[in-house]
Amino acid sequence: MTKVEDPILTAWERTRANNRDRAAIFDSKGKEARTFLEIEDRARQIASELEKIAPGQVLAAQIGNHQDWPSLFLACLRKQIIVLPLQQTISDEQRKNAFQICR
């Protein structure tokens, strides 16, 4: 699979460079949960864990509204892996249907 420039990753690099140590994610109480740098660091860690998944494959992620979601999304974009976000409350039947649709 040929790598192409992704506009989301391009925008992320610009945003990250300009906001490195600023808060990017807040928890439900308004406390800083992740800086832009921490999102990037976690994305690189997740990307290394996805080495065995081939570009173009679908990765189902039942992560919900977790602070690692942006990092997972960025890692998948970089690896050209298609991420299928699933709600944590999804039923077994709904999950099975999603898997069938996405093969």
PDB file of C-alpha atoms in Angstrom:
ATOM      1  CA  MET A   1       0.000   0.000   0.000  1.00  0.00           C
ATOM      2  CA  THR A   2       1.438   3.371  -1.020  1.00  0.00           C
ATOM      3  CA  LYS A   3       1.675   5.997   1.689  1.00  0.00           C
ATOM      4  CA  VAL A   4      -0.163   9.208   0.914  1.00  0.00           C
ATOM      5  CA  GLU A   5      -0.141  12.444   2.853  1.00  0.00           C
ATOM      6  CA  ASP A   6      -3.088  12.552   5.224  1.00  0.00           C
ATOM      7  CA  PRO A   7      -4.584  16.028   5.819  1.00  0.00           C
ATOM      8  CA  ILE A   8      -5.569  15.090   9.374  1.00  0.00           C
ATOM      9  CA  LEU A   9      -1.985  14.098  10.209  1.00  0.00           C
ATOM     10  CA  THR A  10      -0.667  17.252   8.544  1.00  0.00           C
ATOM     11  CA  ALA A  11      -3.019  19.389  10.644  1.00  0.00           C
ATOM     12  CA  TRP A  12      -2.097  17.400  13.762  1.00  0.00           C
ATOM     13  CA  GLU A  13       1.632  18.028  13.221  1.00  0.00           C
ATOM     14  CA  ARG A  14       1.024  21.763  12.884  1.00  0.00           C
ATOM     15  CA  THR A  15      -1.239  21.849  15.942  1.00  0.00           C
ATOM     16  CA  ARG A  16       1.119  19.746  18.034  1.00  0.00           C
ATOM     17  CA  ALA A  17       4.120  21.890  17.101  1.00  0.00           C
ATOM     18  CA  ASN A  18       2.294  25.066  18.136  1.00  0.00           C
ATOM     19  CA  ASN A  19       0.781  23.683  21.360  1.00  0.00           C
ATOM     20  CA  ARG A  20       3.288  21.110  22.585  1.00  0.00           C
ATOM     21  CA  ASP A  21       2.885  21.492  26.355  1.00  0.00           C
ATOM     22  CA  ARG A  22      -0.642  22.892  26.411  1.00  0.00           C
ATOM     23  CA  ALA A  23      -3.615  20.911  27.694  1.00  0.00           C
ATOM     24  CA  ALA A  24      -5.396  19.033  24.912  1.00  0.00           C
ATOM     25  CA  ILE A  25      -7.775  16.754  26.816  1.00  0.00           C
ATOM     26  CA  PHE A  26      -9.586  17.448  30.054  1.00  0.00           C
ATOM     27  CA  ASP A  27     -11.328  14.942  32.309  1.00  0.00           C
ATOM     28  CA  SER A  28     -14.942  15.276  33.416  1.00  0.00           C
ATOM     29  CA  LYS A  29     -13.887  17.509  36.341  1.00  0.00           C
ATOM     30  CA  GLY A  30     -11.972  19.926  34.086  1.00  0.00           C
ATOM     31  CA  LYS A  31      -8.556  18.627  35.119  1.00  0.00           C
ATOM     32  CA  GLU A  32      -5.885  18.272  32.440  1.00  0.00           C
ATOM     33  CA  ALA A  33      -5.748  14.648  31.281  1.00  0.00           C
ATOM     34  CA  ARG A  34      -3.311  14.926  28.343  1.00  0.00           C
ATOM     35  CA  THR A  35      -1.120  17.555  26.740  1.00  0.00           C
ATOM     36  CA  PHE A  36      -0.532  17.586  22.986  1.00  0.00           C
ATOM     37  CA  LEU A  37       2.923  16.099  23.606  1.00  0.00           C
ATOM     38  CA  GLU A  38       1.447  13.307  25.751  1.00  0.00           C
ATOM     39  CA  ILE A  39      -1.062  12.466  23.011  1.00  0.00           C
ATOM     40  CA  GLU A  40       1.820  12.241  20.533  1.00  0.00           C
ATOM     41  CA  ASP A  41       3.976  10.120  22.843  1.00  0.00           C
ATOM     42  CA  ARG A  42       1.099   7.704  23.435  1.00  0.00           C
ATOM     43  CA  ALA A  43       0.324   7.589  19.684  1.00  0.00           C
ATOM     44  CA  ARG A  44       3.908   6.512  18.971  1.00  0.00           C
ATOM     45  CA  GLN A  45       3.706   3.839  21.671  1.00  0.00           C
ATOM     46  CA  ILE A  46       0.417   2.503  20.287  1.00  0.00           C
ATOM     47  CA  ALA A  47       1.816   2.579  16.725  1.00  0.00           C
ATOM     48  CA  SER A  48       4.667   0.311  17.796  1.00  0.00           C
ATOM     49  CA  GLU A  49       2.112  -2.094  19.294  1.00  0.00           C
ATOM     50  CA  LEU A  50       0.245  -2.197  15.952  1.00  0.00           C
ATOM     51  CA  GLU A  51       3.267  -3.399  13.944  1.00  0.00           C
ATOM     52  CA  LYS A  52       1.710  -6.793  13.189  1.00  0.00           C
ATOM     53  CA  ILE A  53      -1.443  -5.313  11.679  1.00  0.00           C
ATOM     54  CA  ALA A  54      -1.129  -4.787   7.927  1.00  0.00           C
ATOM     55  CA  PRO A  55      -2.112  -1.487   6.298  1.00  0.00           C
ATOM     56  CA  GLY A  56      -5.714  -1.546   5.114  1.00  0.00           C
ATOM     57  CA  GLN A  57      -6.859  -3.931   7.845  1.00  0.00           C
ATOM     58  CA  VAL A  58      -9.722  -3.013  10.183  1.00  0.00           C
ATOM     59  CA  LEU A  59      -9.054  -2.640  13.903  1.00  0.00           C
ATOM     60  CA  ALA A  60     -12.154  -2.636  16.103  1.00  0.00           C
ATOM     61  CA  ALA A  61     -11.642  -0.523  19.198  1.00  0.00           C
ATOM     62  CA  GLN A  62     -14.140  -0.669  22.027  1.00  0.00           C
ATOM     63  CA  ILE A  63     -12.520   2.260  23.778  1.00  0.00           C
ATOM     64  CA  GLY A  64     -15.422   4.651  24.264  1.00  0.00           C
ATOM     65  CA  ASN A  65     -14.628   8.204  25.292  1.00  0.00           C
ATOM     66  CA  HIS A  66     -11.207   7.333  26.719  1.00  0.00           C
ATOM     67  CA  GLN A  67      -8.275   9.730  26.849  1.00  0.00           C
ATOM     68  CA  ASP A  68      -6.287   7.317  24.621  1.00  0.00           C
ATOM     69  CA  TRP A  69      -8.801   7.614  21.753  1.00  0.00           C
ATOM     70  CA  PRO A  70      -6.981  10.488  19.941  1.00  0.00           C
ATOM     71  CA  SER A  71      -3.652   8.646  20.259  1.00  0.00           C
ATOM     72  CA  LEU A  72      -5.152   5.419  18.936  1.00  0.00           C
ATOM     73  CA  PHE A  73      -6.737   7.279  16.029  1.00  0.00           C
ATOM     74  CA  LEU A  74      -3.438   8.984  15.121  1.00  0.00           C
ATOM     75  CA  ALA A  75      -1.518   5.705  15.359  1.00  0.00           C
ATOM     76  CA  CYS A  76      -4.002   4.005  13.038  1.00  0.00           C
ATOM     77  CA  LEU A  77      -3.828   6.861  10.531  1.00  0.00           C
ATOM     78  CA  ARG A  78      -0.043   6.620  10.466  1.00  0.00           C
ATOM     79  CA  LYS A  79      -0.126   2.864   9.983  1.00  0.00           C
ATOM     80  CA  GLN A  80      -2.942   3.177   7.417  1.00  0.00           C
ATOM     81  CA  ILE A  81      -5.104   0.921   9.573  1.00  0.00           C
ATOM     82  CA  ILE A  82      -8.851   1.468   9.480  1.00  0.00           C
ATOM     83  CA  VAL A  83     -10.147   1.995  12.982  1.00  0.00           C
ATOM     84  CA  LEU A  84     -13.702   0.946  13.778  1.00  0.00           C
ATOM     85  CA  PRO A  85     -14.730   2.684  17.020  1.00  0.00           C
ATOM     86  CA  LEU A  86     -17.326   0.773  19.002  1.00  0.00           C
ATOM     87  CA  GLN A  87     -19.228   2.056  22.024  1.00  0.00           C
ATOM     88  CA  GLN A  88     -18.475   0.239  25.242  1.00  0.00           C
ATOM     89  CA  THR A  89     -22.207  -0.424  25.671  1.00  0.00           C
ATOM     90  CA  ILE A  90     -22.643  -2.131  22.288  1.00  0.00           C
ATOM     91  CA  SER A  91     -24.439  -5.485  22.458  1.00  0.00           C
ATOM     92  CA  ASP A  92     -22.834  -8.713  21.286  1.00  0.00           C
ATOM     93  CA  GLU A  93     -25.238  -8.837  18.334  1.00  0.00           C
ATOM     94  CA  GLN A  94     -24.455  -5.251  17.310  1.00  0.00           C
ATOM     95  CA  ARG A  95     -20.719  -5.968  17.565  1.00  0.00           C
ATOM     96  CA  LYS A  96     -21.114  -9.111  15.455  1.00  0.00           C
ATOM     97  CA  ASN A  97     -23.053  -7.152  12.816  1.00  0.00           C
ATOM     98  CA  ALA A  98     -20.382  -4.426  12.745  1.00  0.00           C
ATOM     99  CA  PHE A  99     -17.678  -7.062  12.261  1.00  0.00           C
ATOM    100  CA  GLN A 100     -19.615  -8.668   9.407  1.00  0.00           C
ATOM    101  CA  ILE A 101     -20.142  -5.341   7.657  1.00  0.00           C
ATOM    102  CA  CYS A 102     -16.459  -4.428   7.961  1.00  0.00           C
ATOM    103  CA  ARG A 103     -15.183  -7.940   7.376  1.00  0.00           C
TER     104      ARG A 103
END
